[in-house]
Coordinates of C-alpha atoms and ligand atoms in Angstrom, one line a residue:
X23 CA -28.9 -43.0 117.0
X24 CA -31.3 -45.1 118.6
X25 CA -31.5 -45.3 122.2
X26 CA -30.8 -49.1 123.5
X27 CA -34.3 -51.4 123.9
X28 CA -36.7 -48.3 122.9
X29 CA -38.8 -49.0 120.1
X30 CA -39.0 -46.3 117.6
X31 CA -42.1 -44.3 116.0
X32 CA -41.7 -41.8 113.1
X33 CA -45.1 -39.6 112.3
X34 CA -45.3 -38.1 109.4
X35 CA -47.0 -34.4 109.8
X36 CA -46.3 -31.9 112.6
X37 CA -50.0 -30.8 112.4
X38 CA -52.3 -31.2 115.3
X39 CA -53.3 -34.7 114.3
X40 CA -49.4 -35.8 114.2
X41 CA -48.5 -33.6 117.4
X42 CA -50.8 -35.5 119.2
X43 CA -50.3 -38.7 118.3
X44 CA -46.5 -38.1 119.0
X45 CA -46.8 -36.8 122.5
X46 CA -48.8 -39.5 123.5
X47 CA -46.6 -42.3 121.8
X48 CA -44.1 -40.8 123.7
X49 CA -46.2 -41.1 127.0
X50 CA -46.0 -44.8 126.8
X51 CA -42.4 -44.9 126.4
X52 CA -42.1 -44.9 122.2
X53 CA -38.5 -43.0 121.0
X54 CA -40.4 -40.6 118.6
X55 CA -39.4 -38.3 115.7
X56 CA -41.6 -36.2 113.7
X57 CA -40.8 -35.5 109.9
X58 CA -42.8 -32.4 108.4
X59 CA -41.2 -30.3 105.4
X60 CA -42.9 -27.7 107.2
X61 CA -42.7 -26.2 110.7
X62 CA -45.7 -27.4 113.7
X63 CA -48.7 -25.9 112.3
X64 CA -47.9 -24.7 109.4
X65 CA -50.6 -26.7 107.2
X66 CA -54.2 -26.8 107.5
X67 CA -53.8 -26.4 111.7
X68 CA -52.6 -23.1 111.1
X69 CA -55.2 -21.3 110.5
X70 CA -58.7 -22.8 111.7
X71 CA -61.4 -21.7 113.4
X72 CA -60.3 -22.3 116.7
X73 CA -63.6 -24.9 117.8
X74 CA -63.1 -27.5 120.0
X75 CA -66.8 -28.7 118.7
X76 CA -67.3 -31.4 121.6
X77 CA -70.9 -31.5 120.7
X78 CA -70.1 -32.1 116.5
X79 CA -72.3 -35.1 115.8
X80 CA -73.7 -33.9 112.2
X81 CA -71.8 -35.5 109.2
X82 CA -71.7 -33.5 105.9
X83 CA -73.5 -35.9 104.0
X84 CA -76.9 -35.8 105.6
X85 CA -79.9 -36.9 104.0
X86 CA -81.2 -34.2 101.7
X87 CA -77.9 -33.2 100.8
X88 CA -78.3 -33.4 97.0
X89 CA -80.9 -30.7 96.4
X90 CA -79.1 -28.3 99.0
X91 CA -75.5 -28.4 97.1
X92 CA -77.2 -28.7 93.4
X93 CA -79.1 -25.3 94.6
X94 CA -75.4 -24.3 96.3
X95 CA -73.4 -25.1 93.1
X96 CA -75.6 -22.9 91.4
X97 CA -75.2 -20.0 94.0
X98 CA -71.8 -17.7 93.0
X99 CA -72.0 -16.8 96.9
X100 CA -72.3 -20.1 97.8
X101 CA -70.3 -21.7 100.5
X102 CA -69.9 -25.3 97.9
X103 CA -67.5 -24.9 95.3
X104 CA -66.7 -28.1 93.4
X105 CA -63.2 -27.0 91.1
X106 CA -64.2 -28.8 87.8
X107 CA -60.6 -29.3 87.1
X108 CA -60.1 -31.6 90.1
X109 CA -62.9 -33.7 89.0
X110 CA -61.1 -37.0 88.2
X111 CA -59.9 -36.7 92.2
X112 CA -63.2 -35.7 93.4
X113 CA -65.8 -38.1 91.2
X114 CA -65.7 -41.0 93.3
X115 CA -65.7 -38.9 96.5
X116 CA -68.5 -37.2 95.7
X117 CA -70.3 -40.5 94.8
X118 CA -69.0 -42.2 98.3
X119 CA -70.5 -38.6 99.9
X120 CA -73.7 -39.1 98.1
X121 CA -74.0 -43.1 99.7
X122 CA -73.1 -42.0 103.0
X123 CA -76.5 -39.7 103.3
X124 CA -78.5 -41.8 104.6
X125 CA -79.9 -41.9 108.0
X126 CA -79.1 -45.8 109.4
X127 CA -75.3 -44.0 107.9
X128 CA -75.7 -40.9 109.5
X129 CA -76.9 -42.4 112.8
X130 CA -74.3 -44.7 113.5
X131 CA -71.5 -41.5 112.1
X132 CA -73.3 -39.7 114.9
X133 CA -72.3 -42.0 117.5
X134 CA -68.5 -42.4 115.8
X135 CA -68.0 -38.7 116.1
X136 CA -69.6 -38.1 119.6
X137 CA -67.3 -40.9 120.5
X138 CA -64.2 -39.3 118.7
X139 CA -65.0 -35.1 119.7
X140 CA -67.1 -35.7 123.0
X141 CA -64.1 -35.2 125.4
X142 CA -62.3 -32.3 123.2
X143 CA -62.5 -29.9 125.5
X144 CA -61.2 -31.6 128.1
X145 CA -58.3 -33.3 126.4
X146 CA -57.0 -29.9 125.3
X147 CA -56.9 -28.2 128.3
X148 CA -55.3 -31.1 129.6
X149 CA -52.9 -30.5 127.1
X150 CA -52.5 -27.1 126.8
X151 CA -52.0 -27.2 131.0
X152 CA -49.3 -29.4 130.3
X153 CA -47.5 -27.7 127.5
X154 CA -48.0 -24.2 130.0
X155 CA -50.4 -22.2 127.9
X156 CA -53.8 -22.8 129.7
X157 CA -54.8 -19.3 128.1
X158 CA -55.2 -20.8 124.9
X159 CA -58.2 -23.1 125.7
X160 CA -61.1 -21.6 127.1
X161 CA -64.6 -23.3 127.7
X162 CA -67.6 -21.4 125.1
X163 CA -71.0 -22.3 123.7
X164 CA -71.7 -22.2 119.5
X165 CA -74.3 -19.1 118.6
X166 CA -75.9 -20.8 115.6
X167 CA -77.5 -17.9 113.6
X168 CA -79.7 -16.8 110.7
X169 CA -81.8 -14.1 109.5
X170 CA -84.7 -16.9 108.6
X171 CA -86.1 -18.6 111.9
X172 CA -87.0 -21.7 109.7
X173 CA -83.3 -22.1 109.2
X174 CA -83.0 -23.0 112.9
X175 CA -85.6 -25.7 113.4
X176 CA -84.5 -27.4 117.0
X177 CA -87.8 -29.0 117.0
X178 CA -88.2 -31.1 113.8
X179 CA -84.5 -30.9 112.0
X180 CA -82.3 -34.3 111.9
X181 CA -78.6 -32.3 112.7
X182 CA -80.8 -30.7 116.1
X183 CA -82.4 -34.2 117.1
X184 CA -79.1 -36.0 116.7
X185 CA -77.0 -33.4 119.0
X186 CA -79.9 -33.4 121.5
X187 CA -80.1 -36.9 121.6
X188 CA -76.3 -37.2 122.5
X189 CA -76.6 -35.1 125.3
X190 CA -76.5 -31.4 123.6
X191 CA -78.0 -28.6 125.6
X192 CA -79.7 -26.0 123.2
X193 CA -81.7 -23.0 123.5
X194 CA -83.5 -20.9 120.8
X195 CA -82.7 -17.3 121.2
X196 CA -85.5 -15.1 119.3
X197 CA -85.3 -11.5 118.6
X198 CA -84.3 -9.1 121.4
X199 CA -82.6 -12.4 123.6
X200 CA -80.4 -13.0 119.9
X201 CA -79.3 -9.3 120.2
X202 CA -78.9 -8.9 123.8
X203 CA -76.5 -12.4 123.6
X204 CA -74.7 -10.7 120.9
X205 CA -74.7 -7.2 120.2
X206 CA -73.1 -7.0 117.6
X207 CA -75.1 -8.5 115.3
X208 CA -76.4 -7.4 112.8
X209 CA -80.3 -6.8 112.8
X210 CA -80.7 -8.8 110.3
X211 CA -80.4 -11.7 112.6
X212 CA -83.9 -12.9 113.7
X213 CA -82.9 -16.5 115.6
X214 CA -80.1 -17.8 117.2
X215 CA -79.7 -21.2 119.0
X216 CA -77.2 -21.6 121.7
X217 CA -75.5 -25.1 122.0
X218 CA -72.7 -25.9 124.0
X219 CA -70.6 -27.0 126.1
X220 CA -67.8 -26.5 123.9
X221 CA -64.5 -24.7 123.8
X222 CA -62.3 -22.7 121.8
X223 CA -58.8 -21.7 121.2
X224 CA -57.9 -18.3 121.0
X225 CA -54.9 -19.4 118.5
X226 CA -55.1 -22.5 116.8
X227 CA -51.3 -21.8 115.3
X228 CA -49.6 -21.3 118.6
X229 CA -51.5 -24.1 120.2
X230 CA -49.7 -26.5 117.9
X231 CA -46.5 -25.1 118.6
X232 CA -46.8 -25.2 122.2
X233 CA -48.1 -28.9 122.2
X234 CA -45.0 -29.7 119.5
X235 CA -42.8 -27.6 121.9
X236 CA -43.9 -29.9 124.7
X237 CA -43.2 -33.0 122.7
X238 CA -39.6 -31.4 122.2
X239 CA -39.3 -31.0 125.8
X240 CA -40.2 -34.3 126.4
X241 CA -37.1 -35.7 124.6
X242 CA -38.6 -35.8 121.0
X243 CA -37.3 -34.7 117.8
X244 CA -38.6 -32.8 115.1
X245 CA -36.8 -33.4 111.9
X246 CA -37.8 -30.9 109.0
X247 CA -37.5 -33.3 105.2
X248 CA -40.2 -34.2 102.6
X249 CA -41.3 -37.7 102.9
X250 CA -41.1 -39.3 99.6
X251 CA -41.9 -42.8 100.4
X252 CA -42.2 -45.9 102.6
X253 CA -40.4 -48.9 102.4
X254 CA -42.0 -51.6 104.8
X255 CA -39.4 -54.4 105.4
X256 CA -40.5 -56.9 107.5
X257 CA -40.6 -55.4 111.5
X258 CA -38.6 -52.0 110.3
X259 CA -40.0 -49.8 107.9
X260 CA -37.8 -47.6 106.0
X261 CA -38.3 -43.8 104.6
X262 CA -36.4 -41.8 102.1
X263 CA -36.6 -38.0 102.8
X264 CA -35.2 -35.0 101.4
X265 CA -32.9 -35.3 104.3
X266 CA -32.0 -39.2 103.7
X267 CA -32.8 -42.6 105.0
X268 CA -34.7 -43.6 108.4
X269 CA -36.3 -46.3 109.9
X270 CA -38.3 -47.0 112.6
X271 CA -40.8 -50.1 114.1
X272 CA -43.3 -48.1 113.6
X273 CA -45.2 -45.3 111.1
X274 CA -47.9 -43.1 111.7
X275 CA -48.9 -41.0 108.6
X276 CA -50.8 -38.1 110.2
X277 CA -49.6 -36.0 107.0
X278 CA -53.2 -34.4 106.5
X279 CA -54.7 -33.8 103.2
X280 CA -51.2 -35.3 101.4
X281 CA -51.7 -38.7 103.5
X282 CA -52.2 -40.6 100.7
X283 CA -49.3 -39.6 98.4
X284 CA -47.6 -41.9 101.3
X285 CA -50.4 -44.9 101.7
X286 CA -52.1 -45.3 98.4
X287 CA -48.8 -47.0 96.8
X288 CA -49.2 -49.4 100.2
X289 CA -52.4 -50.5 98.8
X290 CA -54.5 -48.0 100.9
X291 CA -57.8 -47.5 99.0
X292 CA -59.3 -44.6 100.9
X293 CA -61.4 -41.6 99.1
X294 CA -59.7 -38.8 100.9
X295 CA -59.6 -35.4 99.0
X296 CA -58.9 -31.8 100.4
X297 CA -62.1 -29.8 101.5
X298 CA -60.4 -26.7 100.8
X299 CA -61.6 -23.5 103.1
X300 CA -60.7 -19.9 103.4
X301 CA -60.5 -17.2 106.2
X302 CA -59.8 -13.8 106.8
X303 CA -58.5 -12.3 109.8
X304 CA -59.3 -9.1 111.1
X305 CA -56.8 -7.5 113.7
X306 CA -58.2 -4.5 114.8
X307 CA -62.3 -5.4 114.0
X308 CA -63.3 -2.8 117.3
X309 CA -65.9 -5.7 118.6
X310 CA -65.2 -8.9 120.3
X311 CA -67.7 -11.9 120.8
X312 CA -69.6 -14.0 123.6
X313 CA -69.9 -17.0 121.4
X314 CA -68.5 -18.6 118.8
X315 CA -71.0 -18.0 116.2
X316 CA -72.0 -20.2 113.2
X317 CA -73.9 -18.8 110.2
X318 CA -76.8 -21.4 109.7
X319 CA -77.0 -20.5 106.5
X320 CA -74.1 -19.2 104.7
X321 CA -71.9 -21.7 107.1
X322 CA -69.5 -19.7 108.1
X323 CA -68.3 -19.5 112.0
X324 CA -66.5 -16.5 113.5
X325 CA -64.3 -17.0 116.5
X326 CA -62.4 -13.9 118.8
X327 CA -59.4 -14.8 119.0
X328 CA -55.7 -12.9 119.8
X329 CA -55.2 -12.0 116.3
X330 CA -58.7 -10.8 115.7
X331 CA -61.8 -11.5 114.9
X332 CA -61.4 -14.3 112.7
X333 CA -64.2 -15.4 109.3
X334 CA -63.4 -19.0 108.6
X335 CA -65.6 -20.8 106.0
X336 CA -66.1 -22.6 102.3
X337 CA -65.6 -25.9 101.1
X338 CA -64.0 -26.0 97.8
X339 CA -63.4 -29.5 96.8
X340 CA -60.2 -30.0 95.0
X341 CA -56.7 -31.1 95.4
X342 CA -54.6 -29.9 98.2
X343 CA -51.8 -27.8 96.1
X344 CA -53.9 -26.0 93.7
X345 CA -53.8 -22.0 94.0
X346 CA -56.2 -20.7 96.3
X347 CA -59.1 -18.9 94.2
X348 CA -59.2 -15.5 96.6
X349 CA -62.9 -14.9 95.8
X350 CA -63.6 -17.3 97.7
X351 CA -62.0 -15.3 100.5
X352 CA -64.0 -12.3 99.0
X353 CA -67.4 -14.0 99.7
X354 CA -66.6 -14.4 103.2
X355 CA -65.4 -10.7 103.7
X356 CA -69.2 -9.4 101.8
X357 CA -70.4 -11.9 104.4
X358 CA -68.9 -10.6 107.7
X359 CA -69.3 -7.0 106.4
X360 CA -72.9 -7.6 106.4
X361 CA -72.8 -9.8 110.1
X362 CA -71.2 -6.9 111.8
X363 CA -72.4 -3.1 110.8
X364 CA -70.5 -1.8 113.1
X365 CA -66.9 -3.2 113.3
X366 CA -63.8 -1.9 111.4
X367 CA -63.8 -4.7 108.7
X368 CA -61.6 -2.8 105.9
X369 CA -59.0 -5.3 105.7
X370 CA -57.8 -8.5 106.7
X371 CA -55.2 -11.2 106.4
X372 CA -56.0 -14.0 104.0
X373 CA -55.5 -17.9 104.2
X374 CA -56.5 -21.1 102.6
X375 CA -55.9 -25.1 104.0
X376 CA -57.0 -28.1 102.4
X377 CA -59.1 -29.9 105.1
X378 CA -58.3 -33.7 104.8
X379 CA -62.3 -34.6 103.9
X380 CA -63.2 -38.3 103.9
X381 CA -67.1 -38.9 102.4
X382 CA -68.4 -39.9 105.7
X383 CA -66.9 -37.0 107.8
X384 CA -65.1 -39.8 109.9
X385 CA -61.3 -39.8 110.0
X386 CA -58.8 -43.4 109.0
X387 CA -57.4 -44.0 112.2
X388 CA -56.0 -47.4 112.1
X389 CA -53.1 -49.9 110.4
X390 CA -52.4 -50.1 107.0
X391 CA -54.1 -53.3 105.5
X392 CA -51.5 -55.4 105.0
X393 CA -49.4 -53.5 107.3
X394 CA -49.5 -53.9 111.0
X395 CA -46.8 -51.1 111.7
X396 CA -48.2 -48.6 109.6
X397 CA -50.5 -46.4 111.2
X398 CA -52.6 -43.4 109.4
X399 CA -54.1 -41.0 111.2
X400 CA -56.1 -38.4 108.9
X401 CA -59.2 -37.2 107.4
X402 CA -60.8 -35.0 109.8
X403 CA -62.4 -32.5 107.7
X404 CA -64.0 -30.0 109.5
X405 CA -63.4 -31.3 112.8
X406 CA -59.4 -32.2 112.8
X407 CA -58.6 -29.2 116.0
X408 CA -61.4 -31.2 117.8
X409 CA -60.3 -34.7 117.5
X410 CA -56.2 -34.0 117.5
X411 CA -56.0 -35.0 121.0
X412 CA -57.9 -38.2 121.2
X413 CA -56.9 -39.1 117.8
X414 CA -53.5 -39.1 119.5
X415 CA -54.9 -41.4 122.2
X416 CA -55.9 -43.6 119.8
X417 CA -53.2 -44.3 117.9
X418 CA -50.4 -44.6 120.6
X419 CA -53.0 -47.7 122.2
X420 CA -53.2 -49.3 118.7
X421 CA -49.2 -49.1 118.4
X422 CA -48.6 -50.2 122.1
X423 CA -51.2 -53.1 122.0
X424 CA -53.2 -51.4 124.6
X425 CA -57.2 -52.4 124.8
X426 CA -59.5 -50.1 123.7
X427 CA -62.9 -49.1 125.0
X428 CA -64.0 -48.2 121.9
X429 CA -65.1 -49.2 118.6
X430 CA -62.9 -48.7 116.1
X431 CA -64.8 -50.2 113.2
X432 CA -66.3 -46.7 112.0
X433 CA -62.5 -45.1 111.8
X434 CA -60.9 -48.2 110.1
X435 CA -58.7 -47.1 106.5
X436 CA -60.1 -49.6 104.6
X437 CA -64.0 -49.2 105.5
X438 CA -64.4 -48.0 101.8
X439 CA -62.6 -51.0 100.0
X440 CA -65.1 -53.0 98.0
X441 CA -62.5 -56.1 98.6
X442 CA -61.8 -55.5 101.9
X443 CA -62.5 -58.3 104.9
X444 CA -63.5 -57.6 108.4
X445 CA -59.8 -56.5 110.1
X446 CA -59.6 -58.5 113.8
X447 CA -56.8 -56.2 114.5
X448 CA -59.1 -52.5 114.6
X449 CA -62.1 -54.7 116.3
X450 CA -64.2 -53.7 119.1
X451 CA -62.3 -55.0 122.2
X452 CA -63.6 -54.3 125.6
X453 CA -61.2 -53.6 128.3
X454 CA -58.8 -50.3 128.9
X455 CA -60.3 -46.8 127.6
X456 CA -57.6 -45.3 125.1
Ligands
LIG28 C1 -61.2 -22.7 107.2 C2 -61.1 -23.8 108.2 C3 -61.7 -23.8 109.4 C4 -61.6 -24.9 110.3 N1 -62.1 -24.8 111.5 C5 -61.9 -25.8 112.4 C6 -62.4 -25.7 113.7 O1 -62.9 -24.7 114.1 N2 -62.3 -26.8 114.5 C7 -61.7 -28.0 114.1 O2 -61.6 -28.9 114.9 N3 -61.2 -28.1 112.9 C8 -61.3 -27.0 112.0 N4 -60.8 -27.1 110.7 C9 -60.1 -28.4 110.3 C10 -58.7 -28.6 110.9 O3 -58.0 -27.4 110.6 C11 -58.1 -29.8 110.2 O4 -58.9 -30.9 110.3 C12 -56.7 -30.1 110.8 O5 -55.9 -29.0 110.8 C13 -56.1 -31.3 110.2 O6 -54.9 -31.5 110.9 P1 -53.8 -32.5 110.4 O7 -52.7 -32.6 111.4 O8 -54.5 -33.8 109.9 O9 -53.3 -31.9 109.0 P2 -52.3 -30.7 108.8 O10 -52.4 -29.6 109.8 O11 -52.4 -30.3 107.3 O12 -50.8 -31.3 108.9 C14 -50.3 -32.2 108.0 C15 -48.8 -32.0 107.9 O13 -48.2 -33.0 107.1 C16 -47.1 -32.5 106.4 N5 -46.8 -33.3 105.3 C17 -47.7 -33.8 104.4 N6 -47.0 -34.6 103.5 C18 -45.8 -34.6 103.9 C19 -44.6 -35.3 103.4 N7 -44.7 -36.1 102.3 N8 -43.4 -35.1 104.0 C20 -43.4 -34.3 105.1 N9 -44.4 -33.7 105.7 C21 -45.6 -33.8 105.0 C22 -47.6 -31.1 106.0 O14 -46.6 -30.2 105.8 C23 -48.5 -30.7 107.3 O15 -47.7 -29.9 108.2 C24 -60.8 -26.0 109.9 C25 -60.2 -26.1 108.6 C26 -60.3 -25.0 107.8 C27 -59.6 -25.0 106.4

């Protein structure tokens, strides 16, 4: 029933996106439900790498891009995997992808995510103080790696000039200072470059839960149905679920890489496909880390965390439902095996998620054209851990009319619509930061 004078919110997705956007909706006094036909973290959030990348500032689609993946695509080992039979879904992605690589693009996405990730770290230990398990979070620095030093070019490469430039310490660790960081490593290994600060959760499943077990505490509810669509009706929008009718004054779709099952028949014309990735889990691998370590040029990362020492990689581009194709979890097993000589690596636990990838590597976060009440907030990509807690911010200011120190041009829904006019309402407005 709804409680007398409160306005209501419904988000659509229990994963860290929709967690966070909940909890702070309910900070400023929203009556919020959550509808997920899963439990909290039980989609892609379940089973990331753990990074709170503060310092990510490096898009996908950077200039060069096309004669890396052509020479990935061709690679069986490869960390790109297009799924030919997705190809109707992925064409015009992959075209948007191909626009966005270019520097004035990647520049200004630079800024966009360094606005959106800066304060990651500090939102989720905020957070995870909060929701009482502090453990969780813990402050790290990324290992970049690779076995060929020209892989790691601080001085002269775009992605190392961009994260300097926005404030990223880094320092090149050759040779004995690589293996004395991290001994662990293989010998192989020849360069490693330490950036940082950033943090890392030592499970990004129970994180989640904790933060949706907070929001519970709080006074919200968690209602498990399918959403099978939206009915906007003037100020109330209506939903039909598995478990019936509801209504609230406001929507946020934060339902990951199945956002637009809900928004596309509202009009939304957003390329947003699912940058499907793989890991495998090791629980008893015998070596932990001092960094959470990215493999320059397989790009991989591998994170300690509670359960083990976890191998998280690929990007298959396809649709979100499709089988997983466990070879691609083979690759990254050959690939760890090979990282670490001497760790117990004889079997792990298995998982694929469908990263909700937007061509630009910048998430929707905004209303609905058309319609003011509906909110989406997804396509993360890589980086959806990172921005779950200011994401949340975000939203709860646009639905509460708050101002915003922040531009909110870069993140608007319909930045890819050919037809689309400038939206006053997602404007840059100084005043109040979010
Ligand atoms: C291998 C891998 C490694 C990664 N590593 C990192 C990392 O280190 N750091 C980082 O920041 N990010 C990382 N990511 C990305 C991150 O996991 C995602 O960006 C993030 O989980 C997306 O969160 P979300 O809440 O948008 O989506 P999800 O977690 O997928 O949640 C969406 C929810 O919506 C629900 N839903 C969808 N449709 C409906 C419907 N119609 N009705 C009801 N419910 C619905 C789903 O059941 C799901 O629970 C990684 C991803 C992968 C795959």
């Amino acid at each position: 029933m709804r409680s007398a004078g409160r306005q209501r919110a419904i988000v659509i997705g229990a994963g860290i996106v929709g967690v966070c956007s909940a909890i702070e909706l309910q900070r400023r006094g929203w009556a919020v439900t959550i509808v997920d036909r899963l439990a909290p973290g039980e989609g892609c959030s379940f089973g990331n790498a753990g990074i709170l990348a503060a310092q990510a500032v490096v898009p996908v689609a950077m200039p060069g891009i096309e004669s890396e993946a052509v020479s990935m695509l061709l690679d069986p080992e490869s960390p790109l995997v297009v799924r030919w039979g997705s190809l109707p879904w992925t064409a015009r992605w992959l075209w948007k992808f191909r626009q966005a690589a270019n520097l004035p693009r990647v520049v200004a996405t630079a800024d966009a995510m360094k606005a959106l990730y800066g304060t990651s770290l500090e939102l989720h230990e905020a957070l995870s103080r909060q929701a009482g398990v502090q453990d969780l979070v813990r402050p790290t620095r990324y290992l970049y790696i690779a076995r060929d030093p020209a892989k790691l070019d601080v001085e002269n490469g775009l992605s190392w000039r961009l994260r300097r430039e926005r404030g990223a310490e880094i320092e090149v660790l050759d040779g004995e200072a690589l293996h004395e960081a991290e001994p662990e490593l293989s010998r192989e290994y020849k360069r490693g470059v330490r950036l940082g600060p950033i943090g890392y959760t030592l499970s990004p499943f129970r994180l989640t839960q904790s933060y949706a077990a907070l929001f519970q505490r709080e006074g919200g509810r968690i209602v498990r149905a399918e959403v099978r669509a939206l009915r906007p009706a003037g100020a109330v929008t209506g939903l039909e679920t598995s478990a019936g009718q509801m209504a609230a004054e406001t929507i946020v779709i934060a339902a990951g890489s199945w956002s637009l099952d809900l928004a596309r028949p509202l009009g939304l014309k957003l390329p947003l496909i699912a940058e499907r990735g793989y890991h495998v889990t090791y629980a008893d691998p015998g070596i932990s880390l001092n960094h959470v370590l990215s493999e320059a040029e397989r790009h991989f990362a591998v994170t300690s965390m509670e359960m083990g020492l976890r191998v998280a990689g690929t990007e298959e581009l396809g649709r979100a439902d499709d089988p997983p194709a466990w070879r691609r979890a083979e690759v990254l097993e050959r690939q760890a095996r090979a990282m670490f000589p001497r760790a117990n690596l004889s079997s792990g636990s298995r998982w694929m998620g469908p990263r909700p990838g937007t061509p630009d590597s910048l998430p929707a976060i905004g209303p609905l054209p058309g319609h003011p009440n509906i909110l989406i907030a997804a396509g993360h990509g890589h980086l959806g851990l990172t921005g779950g807690p200011n994401t949340g911010r975000i939203v709860a200011a646009i639905a509460s009319g708050e101002r915003l120190n922040l531009d909110l041009a870069p993140y608007a829904p319909d930045r890819f619509d050919p037809t689309k006019k400038p939206d006053v309402a997602v404007a840059f407005i100084p005043g109040k930061t979010a």
